[in-house]
Short mmCIF file of C-alpha atoms and ligand atoms in Angstrom, two decimals:
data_model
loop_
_atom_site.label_atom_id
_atom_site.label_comp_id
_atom_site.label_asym_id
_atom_site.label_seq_id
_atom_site.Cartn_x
_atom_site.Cartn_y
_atom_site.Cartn_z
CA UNK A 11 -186.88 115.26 -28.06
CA UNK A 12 -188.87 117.65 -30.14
CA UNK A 13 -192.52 116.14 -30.97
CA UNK A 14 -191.53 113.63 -28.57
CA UNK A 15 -195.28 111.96 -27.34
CA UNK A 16 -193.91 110.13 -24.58
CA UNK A 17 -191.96 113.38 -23.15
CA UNK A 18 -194.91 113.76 -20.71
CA UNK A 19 -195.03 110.74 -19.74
CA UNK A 20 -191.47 110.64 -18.39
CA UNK A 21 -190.22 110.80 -14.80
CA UNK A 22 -188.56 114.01 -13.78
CA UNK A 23 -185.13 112.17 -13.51
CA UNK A 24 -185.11 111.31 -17.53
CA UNK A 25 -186.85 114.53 -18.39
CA UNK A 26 -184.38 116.02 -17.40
CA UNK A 27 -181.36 114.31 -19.10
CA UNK A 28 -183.53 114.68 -21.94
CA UNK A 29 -183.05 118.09 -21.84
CA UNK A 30 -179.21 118.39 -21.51
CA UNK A 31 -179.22 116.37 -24.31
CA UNK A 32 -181.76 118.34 -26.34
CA UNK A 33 -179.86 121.88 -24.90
CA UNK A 34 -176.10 120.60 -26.15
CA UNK A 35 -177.45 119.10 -29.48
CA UNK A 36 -180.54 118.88 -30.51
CA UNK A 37 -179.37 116.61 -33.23
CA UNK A 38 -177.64 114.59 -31.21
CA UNK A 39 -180.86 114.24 -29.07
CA UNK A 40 -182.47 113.35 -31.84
CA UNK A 41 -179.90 110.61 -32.50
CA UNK A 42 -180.02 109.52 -29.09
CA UNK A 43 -183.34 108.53 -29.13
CA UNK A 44 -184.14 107.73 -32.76
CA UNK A 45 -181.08 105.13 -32.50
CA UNK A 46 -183.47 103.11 -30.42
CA UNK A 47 -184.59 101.46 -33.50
CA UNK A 48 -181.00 100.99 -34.65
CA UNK A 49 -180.67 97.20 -33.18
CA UNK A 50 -179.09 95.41 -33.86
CA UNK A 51 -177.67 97.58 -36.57
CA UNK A 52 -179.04 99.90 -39.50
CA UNK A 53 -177.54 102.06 -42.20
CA UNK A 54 -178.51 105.24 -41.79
CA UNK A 55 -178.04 107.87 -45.24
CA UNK A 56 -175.42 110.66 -44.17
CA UNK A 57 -174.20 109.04 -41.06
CA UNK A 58 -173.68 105.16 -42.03
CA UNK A 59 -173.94 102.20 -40.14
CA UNK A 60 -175.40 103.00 -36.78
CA UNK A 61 -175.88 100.57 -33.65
CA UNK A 62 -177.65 101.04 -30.04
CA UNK A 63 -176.97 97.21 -29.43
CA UNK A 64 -174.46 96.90 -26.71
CA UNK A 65 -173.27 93.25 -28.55
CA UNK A 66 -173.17 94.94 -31.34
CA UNK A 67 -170.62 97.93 -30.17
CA UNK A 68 -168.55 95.19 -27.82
CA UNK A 69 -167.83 93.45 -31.12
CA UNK A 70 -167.06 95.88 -33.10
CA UNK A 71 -164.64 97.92 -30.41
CA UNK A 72 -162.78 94.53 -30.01
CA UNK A 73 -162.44 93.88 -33.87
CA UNK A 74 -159.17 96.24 -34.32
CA UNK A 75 -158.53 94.28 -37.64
CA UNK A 76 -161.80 95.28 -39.11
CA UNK A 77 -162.72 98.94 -37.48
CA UNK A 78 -160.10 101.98 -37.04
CA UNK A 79 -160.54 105.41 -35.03
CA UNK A 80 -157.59 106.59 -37.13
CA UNK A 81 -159.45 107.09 -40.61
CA UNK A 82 -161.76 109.33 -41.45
CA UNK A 83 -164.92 109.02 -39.28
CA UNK A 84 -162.73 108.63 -36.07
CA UNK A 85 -161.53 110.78 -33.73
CA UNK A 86 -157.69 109.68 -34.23
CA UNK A 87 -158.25 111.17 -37.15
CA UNK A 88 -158.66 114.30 -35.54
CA UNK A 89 -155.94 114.45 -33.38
CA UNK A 90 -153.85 113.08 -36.63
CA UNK A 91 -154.70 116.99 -38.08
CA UNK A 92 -153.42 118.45 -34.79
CA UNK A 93 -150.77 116.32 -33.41
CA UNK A 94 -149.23 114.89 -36.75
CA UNK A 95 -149.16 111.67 -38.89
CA UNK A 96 -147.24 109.74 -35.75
CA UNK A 97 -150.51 109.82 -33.63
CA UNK A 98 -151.26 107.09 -36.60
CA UNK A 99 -149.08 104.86 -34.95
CA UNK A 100 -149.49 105.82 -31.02
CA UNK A 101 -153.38 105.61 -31.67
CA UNK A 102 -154.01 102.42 -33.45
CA UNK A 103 -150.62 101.28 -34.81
CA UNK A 104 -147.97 99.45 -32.88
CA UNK A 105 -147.04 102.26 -30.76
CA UNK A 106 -150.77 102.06 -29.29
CA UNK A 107 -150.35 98.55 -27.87
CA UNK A 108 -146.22 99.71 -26.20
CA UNK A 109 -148.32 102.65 -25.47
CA UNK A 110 -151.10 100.96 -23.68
CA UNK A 111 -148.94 98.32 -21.78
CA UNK A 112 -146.79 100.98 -20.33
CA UNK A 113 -149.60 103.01 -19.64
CA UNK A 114 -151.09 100.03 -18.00
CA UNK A 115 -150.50 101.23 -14.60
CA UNK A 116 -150.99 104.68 -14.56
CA UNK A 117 -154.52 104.65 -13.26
CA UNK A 118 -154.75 102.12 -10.83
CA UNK A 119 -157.82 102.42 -8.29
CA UNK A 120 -154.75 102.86 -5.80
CA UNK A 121 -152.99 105.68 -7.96
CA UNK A 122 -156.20 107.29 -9.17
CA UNK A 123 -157.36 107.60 -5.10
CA UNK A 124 -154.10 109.32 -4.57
CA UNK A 125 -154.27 111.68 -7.41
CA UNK A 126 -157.82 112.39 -6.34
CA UNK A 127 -156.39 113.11 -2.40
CA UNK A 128 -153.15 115.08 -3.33
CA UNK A 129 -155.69 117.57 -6.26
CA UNK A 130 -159.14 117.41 -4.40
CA UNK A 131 -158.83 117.30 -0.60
CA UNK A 132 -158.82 120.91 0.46
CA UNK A 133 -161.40 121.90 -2.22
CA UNK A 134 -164.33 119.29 -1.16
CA UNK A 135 -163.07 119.99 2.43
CA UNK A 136 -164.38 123.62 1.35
CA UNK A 137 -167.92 122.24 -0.52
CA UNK A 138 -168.37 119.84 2.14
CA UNK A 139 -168.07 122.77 4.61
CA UNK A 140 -170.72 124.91 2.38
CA UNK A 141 -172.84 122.01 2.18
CA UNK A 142 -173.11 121.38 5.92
CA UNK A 143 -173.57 124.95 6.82
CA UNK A 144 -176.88 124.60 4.52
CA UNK A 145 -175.32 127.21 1.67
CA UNK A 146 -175.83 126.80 -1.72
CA UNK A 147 -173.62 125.54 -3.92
CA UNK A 148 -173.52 125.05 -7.36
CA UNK A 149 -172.33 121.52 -8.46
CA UNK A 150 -171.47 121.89 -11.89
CA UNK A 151 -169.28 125.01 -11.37
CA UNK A 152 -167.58 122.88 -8.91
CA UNK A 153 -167.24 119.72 -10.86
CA UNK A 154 -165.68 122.24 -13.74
CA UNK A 155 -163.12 123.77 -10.86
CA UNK A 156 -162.09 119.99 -9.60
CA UNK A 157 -161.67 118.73 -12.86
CA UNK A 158 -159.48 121.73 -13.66
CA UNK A 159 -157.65 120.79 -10.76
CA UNK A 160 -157.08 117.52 -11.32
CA UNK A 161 -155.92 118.80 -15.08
CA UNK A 162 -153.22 121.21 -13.59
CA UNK A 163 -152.07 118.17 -11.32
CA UNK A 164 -151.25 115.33 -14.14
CA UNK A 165 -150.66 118.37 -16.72
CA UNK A 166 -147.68 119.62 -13.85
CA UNK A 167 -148.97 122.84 -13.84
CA UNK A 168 -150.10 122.76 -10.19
CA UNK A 169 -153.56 123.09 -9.09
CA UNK A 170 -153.62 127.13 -8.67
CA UNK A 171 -156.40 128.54 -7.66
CA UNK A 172 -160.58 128.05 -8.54
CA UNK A 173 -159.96 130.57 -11.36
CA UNK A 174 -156.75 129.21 -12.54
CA UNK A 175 -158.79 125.32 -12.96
CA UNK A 176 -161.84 126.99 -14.48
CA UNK A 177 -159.78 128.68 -16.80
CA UNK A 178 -157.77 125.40 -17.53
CA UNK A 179 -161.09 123.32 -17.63
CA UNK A 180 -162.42 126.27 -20.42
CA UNK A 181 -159.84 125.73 -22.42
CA UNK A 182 -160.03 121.85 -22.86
CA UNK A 183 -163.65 122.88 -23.61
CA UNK A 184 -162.32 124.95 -26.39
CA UNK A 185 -160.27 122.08 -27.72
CA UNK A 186 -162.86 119.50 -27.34
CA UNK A 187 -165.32 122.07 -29.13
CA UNK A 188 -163.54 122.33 -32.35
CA UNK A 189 -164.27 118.93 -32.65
CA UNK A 190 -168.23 119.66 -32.47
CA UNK A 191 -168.56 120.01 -35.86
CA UNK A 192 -167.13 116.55 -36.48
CA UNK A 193 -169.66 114.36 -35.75
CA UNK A 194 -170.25 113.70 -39.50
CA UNK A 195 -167.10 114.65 -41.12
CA UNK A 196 -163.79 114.55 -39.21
CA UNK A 197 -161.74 116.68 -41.58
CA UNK A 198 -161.16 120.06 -40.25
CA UNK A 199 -160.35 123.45 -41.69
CA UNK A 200 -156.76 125.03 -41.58
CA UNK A 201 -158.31 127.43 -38.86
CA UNK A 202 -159.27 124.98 -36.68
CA UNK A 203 -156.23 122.93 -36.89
CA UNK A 204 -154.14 125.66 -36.29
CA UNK A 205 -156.67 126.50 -32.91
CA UNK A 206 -156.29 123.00 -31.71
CA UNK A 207 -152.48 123.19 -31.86
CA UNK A 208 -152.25 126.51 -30.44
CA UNK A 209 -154.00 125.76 -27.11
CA UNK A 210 -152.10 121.93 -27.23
CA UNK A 211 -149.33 124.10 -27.08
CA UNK A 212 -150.70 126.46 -24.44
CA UNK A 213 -151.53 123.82 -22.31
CA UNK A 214 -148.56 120.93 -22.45
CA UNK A 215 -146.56 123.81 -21.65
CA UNK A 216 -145.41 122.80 -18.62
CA UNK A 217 -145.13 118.98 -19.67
CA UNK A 218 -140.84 119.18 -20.96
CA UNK A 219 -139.90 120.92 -17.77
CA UNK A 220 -142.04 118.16 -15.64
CA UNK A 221 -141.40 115.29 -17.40
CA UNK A 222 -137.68 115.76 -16.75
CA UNK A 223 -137.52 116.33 -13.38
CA UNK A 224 -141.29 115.24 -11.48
CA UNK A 225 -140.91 112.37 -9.09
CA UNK A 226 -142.41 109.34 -10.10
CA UNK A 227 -145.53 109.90 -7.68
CA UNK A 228 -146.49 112.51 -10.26
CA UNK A 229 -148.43 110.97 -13.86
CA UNK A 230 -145.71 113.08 -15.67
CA UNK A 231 -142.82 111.39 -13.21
CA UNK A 232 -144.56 108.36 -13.61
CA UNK A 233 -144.87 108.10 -17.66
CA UNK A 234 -140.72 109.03 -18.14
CA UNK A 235 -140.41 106.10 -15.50
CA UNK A 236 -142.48 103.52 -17.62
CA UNK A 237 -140.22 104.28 -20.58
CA UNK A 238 -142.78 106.95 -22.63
CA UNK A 239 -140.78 109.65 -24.19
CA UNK A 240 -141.44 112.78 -24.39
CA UNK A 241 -143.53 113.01 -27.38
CA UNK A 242 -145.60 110.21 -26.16
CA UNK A 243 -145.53 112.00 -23.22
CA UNK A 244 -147.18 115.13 -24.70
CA UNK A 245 -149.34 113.36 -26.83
CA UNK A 246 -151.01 111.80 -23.70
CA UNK A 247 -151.40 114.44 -21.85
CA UNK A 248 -152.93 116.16 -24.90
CA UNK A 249 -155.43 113.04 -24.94
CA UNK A 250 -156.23 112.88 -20.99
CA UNK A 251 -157.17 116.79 -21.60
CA UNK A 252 -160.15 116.08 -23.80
CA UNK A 253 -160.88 112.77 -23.25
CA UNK A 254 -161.00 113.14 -19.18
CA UNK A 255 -162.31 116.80 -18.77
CA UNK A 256 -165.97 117.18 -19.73
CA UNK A 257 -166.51 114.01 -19.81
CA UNK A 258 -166.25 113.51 -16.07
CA UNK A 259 -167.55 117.07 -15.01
CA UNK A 260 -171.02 116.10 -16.80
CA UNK A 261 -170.92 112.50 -15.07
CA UNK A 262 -170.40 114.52 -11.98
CA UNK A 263 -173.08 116.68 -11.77
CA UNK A 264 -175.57 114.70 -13.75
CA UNK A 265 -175.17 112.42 -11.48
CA UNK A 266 -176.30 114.29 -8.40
CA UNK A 267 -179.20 115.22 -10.10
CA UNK A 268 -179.97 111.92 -10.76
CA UNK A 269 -179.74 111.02 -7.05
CA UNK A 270 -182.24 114.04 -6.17
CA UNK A 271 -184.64 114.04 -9.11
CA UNK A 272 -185.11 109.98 -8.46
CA UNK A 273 -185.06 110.46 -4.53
CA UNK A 274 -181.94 107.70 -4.97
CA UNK A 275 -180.46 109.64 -2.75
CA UNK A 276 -182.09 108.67 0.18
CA UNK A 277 -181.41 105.10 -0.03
CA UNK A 278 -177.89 106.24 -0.61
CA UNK A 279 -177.67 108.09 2.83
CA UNK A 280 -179.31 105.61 4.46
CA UNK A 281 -176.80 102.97 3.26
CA UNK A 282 -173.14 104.08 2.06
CA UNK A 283 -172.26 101.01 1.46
CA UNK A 284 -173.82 101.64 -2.17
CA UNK A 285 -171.47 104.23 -3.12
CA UNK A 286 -169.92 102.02 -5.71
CA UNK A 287 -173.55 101.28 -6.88
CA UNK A 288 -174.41 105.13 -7.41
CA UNK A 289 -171.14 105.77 -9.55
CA UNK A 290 -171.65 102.74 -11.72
CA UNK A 291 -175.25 103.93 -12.27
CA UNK A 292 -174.29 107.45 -12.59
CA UNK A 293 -171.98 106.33 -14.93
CA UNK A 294 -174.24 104.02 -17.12
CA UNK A 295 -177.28 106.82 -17.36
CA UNK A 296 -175.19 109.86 -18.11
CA UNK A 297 -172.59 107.87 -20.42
CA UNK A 298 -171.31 111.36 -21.09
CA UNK A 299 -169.41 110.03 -24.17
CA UNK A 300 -172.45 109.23 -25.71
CA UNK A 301 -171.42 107.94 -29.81
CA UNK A 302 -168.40 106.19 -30.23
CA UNK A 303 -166.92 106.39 -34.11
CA UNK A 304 -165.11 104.03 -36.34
CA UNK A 305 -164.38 103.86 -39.70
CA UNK A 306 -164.59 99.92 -41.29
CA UNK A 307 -161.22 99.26 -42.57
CA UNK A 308 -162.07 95.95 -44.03
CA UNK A 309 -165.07 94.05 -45.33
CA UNK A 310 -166.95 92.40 -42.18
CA UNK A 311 -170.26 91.18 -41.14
CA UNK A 312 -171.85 92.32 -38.29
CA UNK A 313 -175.27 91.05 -37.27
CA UNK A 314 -176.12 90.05 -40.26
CA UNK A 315 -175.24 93.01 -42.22
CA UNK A 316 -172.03 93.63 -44.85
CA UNK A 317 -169.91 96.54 -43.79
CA UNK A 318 -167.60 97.32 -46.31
CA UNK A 319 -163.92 99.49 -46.06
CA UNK A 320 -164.51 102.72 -45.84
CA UNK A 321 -168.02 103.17 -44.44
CA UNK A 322 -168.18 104.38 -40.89
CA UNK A 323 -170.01 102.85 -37.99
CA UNK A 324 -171.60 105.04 -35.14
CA UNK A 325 -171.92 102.97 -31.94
CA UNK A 326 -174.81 104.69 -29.68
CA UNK A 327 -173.78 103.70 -26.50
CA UNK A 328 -176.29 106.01 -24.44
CA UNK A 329 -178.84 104.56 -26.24
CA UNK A 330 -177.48 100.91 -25.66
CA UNK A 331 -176.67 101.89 -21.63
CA UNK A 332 -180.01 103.78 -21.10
CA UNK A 333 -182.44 100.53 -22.39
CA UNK A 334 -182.14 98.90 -19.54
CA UNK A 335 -184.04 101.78 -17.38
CA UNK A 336 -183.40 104.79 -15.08
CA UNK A 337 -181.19 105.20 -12.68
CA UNK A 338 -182.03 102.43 -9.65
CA UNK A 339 -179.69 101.79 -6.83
CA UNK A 340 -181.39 98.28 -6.83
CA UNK A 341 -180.27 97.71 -10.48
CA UNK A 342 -178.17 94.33 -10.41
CA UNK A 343 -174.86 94.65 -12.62
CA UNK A 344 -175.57 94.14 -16.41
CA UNK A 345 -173.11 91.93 -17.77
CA UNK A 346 -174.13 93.26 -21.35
CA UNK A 347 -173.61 96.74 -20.69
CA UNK A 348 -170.39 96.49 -18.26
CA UNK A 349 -168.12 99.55 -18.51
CA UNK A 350 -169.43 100.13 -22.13
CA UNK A 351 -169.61 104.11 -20.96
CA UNK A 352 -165.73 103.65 -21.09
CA UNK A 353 -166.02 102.11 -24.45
CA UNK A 354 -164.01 98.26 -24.86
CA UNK A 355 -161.50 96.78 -26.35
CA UNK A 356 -158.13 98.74 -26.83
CA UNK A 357 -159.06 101.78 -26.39
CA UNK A 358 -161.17 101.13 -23.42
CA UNK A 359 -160.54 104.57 -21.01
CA UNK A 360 -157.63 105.02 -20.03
CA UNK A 361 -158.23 106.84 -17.07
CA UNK A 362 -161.35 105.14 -16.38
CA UNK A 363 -160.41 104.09 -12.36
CA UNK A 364 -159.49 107.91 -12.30
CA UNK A 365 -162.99 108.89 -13.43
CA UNK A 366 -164.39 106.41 -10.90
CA UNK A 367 -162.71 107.87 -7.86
CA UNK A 368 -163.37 110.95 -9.35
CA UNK A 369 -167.35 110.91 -8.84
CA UNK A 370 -166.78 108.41 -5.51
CA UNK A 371 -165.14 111.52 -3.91
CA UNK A 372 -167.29 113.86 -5.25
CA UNK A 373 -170.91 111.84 -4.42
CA UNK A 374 -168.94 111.18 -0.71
CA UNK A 375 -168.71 114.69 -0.26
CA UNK A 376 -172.14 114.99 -0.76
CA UNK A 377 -173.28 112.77 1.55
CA UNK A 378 -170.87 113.22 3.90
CA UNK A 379 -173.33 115.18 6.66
CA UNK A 380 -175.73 112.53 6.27
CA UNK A 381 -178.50 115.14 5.25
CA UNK A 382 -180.32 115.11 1.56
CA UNK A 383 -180.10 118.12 -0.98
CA UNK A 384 -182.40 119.61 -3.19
CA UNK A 385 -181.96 121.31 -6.51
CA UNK A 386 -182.97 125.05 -6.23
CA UNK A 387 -181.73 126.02 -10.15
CA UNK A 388 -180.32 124.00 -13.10
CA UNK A 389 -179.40 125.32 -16.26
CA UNK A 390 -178.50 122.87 -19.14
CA UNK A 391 -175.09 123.61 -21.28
CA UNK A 392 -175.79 124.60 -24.50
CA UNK A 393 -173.87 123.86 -27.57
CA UNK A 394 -171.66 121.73 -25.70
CA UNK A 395 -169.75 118.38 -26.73
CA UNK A 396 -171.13 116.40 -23.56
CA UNK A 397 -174.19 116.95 -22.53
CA UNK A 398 -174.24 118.55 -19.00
CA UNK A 399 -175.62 121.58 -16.78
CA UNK A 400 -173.91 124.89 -16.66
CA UNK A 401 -175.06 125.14 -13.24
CA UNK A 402 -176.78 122.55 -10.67
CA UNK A 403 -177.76 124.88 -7.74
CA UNK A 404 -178.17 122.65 -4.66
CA UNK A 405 -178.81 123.24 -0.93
CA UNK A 406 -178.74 120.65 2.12
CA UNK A 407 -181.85 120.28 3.81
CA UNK A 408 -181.66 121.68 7.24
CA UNK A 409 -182.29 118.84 9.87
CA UNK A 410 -186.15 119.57 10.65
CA UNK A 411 -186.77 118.56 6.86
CA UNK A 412 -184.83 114.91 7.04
CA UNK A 413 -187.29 112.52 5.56
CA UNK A 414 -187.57 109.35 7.56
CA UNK A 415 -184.69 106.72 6.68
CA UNK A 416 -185.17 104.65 4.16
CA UNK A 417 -184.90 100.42 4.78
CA UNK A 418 -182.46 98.55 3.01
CA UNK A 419 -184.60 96.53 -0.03
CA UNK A 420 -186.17 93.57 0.50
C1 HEM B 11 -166.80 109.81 -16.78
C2 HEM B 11 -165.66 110.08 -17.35
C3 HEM B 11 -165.16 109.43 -18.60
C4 HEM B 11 -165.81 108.78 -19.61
C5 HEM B 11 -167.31 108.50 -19.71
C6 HEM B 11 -164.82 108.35 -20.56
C7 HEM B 11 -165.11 107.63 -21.72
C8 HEM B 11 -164.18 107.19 -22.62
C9 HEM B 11 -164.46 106.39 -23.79
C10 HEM B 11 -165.86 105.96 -24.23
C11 HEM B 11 -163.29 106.13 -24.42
C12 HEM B 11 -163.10 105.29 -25.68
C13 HEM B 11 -163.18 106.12 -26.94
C14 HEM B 11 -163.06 105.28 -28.19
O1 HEM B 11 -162.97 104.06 -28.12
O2 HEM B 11 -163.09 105.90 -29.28
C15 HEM B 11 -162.24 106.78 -23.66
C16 HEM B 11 -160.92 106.77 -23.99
C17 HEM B 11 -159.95 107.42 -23.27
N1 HEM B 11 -160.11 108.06 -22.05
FE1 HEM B 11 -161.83 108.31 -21.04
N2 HEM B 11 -163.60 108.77 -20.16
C18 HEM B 11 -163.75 109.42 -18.95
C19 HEM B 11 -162.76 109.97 -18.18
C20 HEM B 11 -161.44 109.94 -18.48
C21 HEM B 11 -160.40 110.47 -17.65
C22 HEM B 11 -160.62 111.11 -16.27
C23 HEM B 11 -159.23 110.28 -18.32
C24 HEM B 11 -157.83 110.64 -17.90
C25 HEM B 11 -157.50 111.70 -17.24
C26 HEM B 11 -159.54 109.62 -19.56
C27 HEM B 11 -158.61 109.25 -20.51
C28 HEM B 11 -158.88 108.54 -21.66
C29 HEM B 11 -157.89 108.20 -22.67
C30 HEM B 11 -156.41 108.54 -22.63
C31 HEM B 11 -158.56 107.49 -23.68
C32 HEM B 11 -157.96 106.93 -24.98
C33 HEM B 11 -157.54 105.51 -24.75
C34 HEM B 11 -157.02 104.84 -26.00
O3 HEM B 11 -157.31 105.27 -27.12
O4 HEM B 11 -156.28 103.84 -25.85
N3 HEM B 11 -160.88 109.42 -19.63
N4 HEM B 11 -162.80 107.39 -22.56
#
C-alpha cells in the first residue's frame, strides 16, 4: 500500500498481490491491509463495523436471524434494483433455503469435473500444446477465454469461439462493474439499473429456449429437473454470471504466479500429488472475493461489541485468510480459515466445487510437461472488481534450464 514501510521488506510473491490489489483499488488496498487491526471487530466512520477475524465473519455469515445481504449494505440488495423485489425472497427469504436445497446438487465435484471436461478439454489441449512447445502464453487472457467458456456452457449459449467467451467474460465484467461503486452505498442510479438489466437480458437470452428443452446433463436441463422454474432459473444464471466469472479468472492466474514468484512450483512438479494443496492455497491467498457485506437486521453482540439494526458489517476475509502467511505447499489445513474464500453459512458458494475443478484443470495443464515456467510480463487490472492481472505472460523452461527436483519435506 501507499507509504507502506514494510513494502520492501516483502517477498516478491506478496509484492506482487499487493499490487493487483493496489492497481484495482487503491482503497480497497488500503482496506485490505489497514483491516489488520480490525480484530476482532472495530467500527470504522463511513464504512461501519468492520472484521478481519475469521471467528468473527464465520459467526456472523451463520447468524441469518441477525445479518441480511438483502438490505442496504448487501449485495442482494443490488440485484433487488436489477432483478426485482422477488430476489428478496430467492436471496434470503424462504425461496433461498427451496432454492438452495434444490440447488444442492448442481455442483458436485463429480458434475463440476464434467462441466469442466465437456467446456475446457480442447482449449487446455491447445495451451498445454503452446506450453510444451516452449511458446508464450498469456495466462490471464486464457483464464478470461475458459471462464467465458464455461459461461456459454451453463448459460446454453455454447462455448463459440475464444472471441465469442472473451466477449461473454467482458460483459459479466461490465455487470459486475456497475457494482464498483457500491462498496459503501448499494443504491444505484436509474442508469445503472437500467445497464444491469439490459446486459441480464443480453446474456440469459438463451436461458427460456434451454431450459425447456436441454437434457438434464446440461446446468439449465438440470435446474428444470430439480423443480426451479424459470424465473429461478434466470435469476441463477444471472447470479453464477457475476458471482463465478472474475472471481475464478483472478484465482486462476494469481495463482500461477504464486507458484512461480514463491518457486512453489517446483515442489508441485516434483510431487502432483499436491494438486489439491496448490488450489486450496491458491484459493486462500488470492480470496478473490475479498469483503463480504451485511447489513445487521437485529440488535446482536459480536465479540464484545453491540451491533444494532441497520448498521452494516464488512467482513475482510483476505485480510482474515492472508494472516496466516504466504502461499506454502507445506501449510497444514487451517481449521479457522476453511473455505472462508467461499464465504459460510447459507450463502456459502454455490459453485464452489466448480471453481475448484476449475483451477485443478487449469494448474494440471500447467504442469502437465513436467517442466517449470517463468513469468516474462504481468500487468495488473486496473479499476477492476477482483483484483487480478490483465495479462500473466509465461513461458516453459526449455529442458537444459530444469532445476534439480525438489525432495518431498521432511
Ligand atoms: C474462485 C472462485 C470463486 C470464489 C472465490 C467465490 C466466492 C464466493 C463467495 C465469498 C460467496 C458468498 C457471498 C456472500 O455470502 O455474500 C459466493 C456466493 C456464490 N457463488 Fe461463488 N465464488 C467463486 C466461484 C463461483 C463459481 C464458479 C460459481 C458458479 C458458476 C459461483 C456461484 C456462486 C453463487 C450462485 C453464490 C450465491 C450463493 C447464495 O447466495 O446462496 N461462484 N461465492
Amino acid at each position: 500500500m501507499v507509504g507502506d514501510p514494510a513494502h520492501v521488506l516483502l517477498d516478491s510473491a506478496t509484492r506482487h498481490e499487493r499490487v493487483l490489489l493496489r492497481a484495482a483499488r487503491p482503497a480497497l488496498a488500503a482496506l485490505l491491509l489497514g483491516g489488520r487491526l480490525a480484530v476482532p471487530i472495530r467500527r470504522v466512520p463511513r464504512l461501519g463495523w468492520v472484521s478481519a477475524d475469521p471467528l468473527v465473519a464465520r459467526q456472523v455469515l451463520g447468524d441469518h436471524r441477525s445479518f441480511t445481504l438483502v438490505a442496504e449494505g448487501g449485495v442482494g440488495h443490488l440485484w433487488a434494483q436489477v432483478l426485482g423485489d422477488w430476489v428478496y425472497d430467492l436471496f434470503d427469504g424462504p425461496g433461498h433455503h427451496d432454492l438452495r436445497t434444490r440447488a444442492r446438487d448442481l455442483f458436485t465435484e463429480a458434475t463440476a469435473a464434467e462441466l469442466v471436461r465437456g467446456a475446457w478439454d480442447a482449449r487446455l489441449a491447445t495451451a498445454r500444446a503452446a506450453l510444451a512447445a516452449g511458446d508464450p502464453v498469456d495466462v490471464a487472457g486464457l483464464a478470461r477465454v475458459l471462464v467465458g467458456r464455461m459461461l456459454g456452457s451453463l448459460l446454453g449459449l455454447g462455448t463459440g469461439t475464444d472471441e465469442d467467451a472473451r466477449s461473454l467474460f467482458a460483459t459479466g465484467e461490465r455487470l459486475a462493474a456497475i457494482a464498483l461503486g457500491s462498496a459503501a452505498d448499494t443504491t444505484l442510479g436509474p442508469a445503472s439499473v437500467a445497464e444491469a438489466k439490459r446486459i441480464v437480458d443480453e446474456l440469459t437470452a438463451g436461458v427460456p429456449a434451454a431450459w425447456r428443452t436441454a437434457g438434464p446433463e446440461s446446468l439449465l436441463g438440470r435446474c428444470r429437473e430439480l423443480g426451479l422454474g424459470l424465473r429461478e432459473t434466470t435469476g441463477l444464471s444471472a447470479l453464477l454470471m457475476v458471482a463465478g466469472t472474475e472471481t475464478a479468472a483472478s484465482a486462476m492466474a494469481r495463482t500461477v504466479a504464486l507458484l512461480h514468484d514463491t518457486g512453489e512450483q517446483h515442489r508441485l512438479l516434483a510431487e502432483p500429488a499436491l494438486l489439491p494443496v496448490a488450489v486450496r492455497e491458491g484459493l486462500r491467498v488470492t480470496t478473490p472475493a475479498p469483503v463480504i457485506g451485511r447489513s445487521v437486521r437485529r440488535d446482536v453482540t459480536v465479540a464484545g461489541r453491540r451491533l444494532r439494526a441497520g448498521e452494516r458489517i464488512m467482513l475482510l476475509t483476505w485480510t482474515a485468510n492472508t494472516a496466516p502467511g504466504g502461499f506454502d505447499l507445506a501449510r497444514p489445513y487451517l481449521p479457522a480459515n476453511r473455505q472462508l474464500w467461499f464465504g459460510a453459512g447459507r450463502h456459502l458458494c454455490l459453485g464452489a466445487a466448480l471453481a475448484r475443478a476449475e483451477l485443478g484443470a487449469l494448474l494440471r495443464t500447467m504442469t502437465a510437461a513436467g517442466r517449470p515456467w517463468r513469468v516474462e510480463r504481468r500487468i495488473p487490472q486496473r479499476r477492476a472488481l477482483i483484483p487480478t492481472y490483465r495479462e500473466l505472460v509465461v513461458r516453459q523452461a526449455d529442458d537444459q534450464h530444469r532445476p534439480a527436483p525438489v525432495g518431498p519435506r521432511p
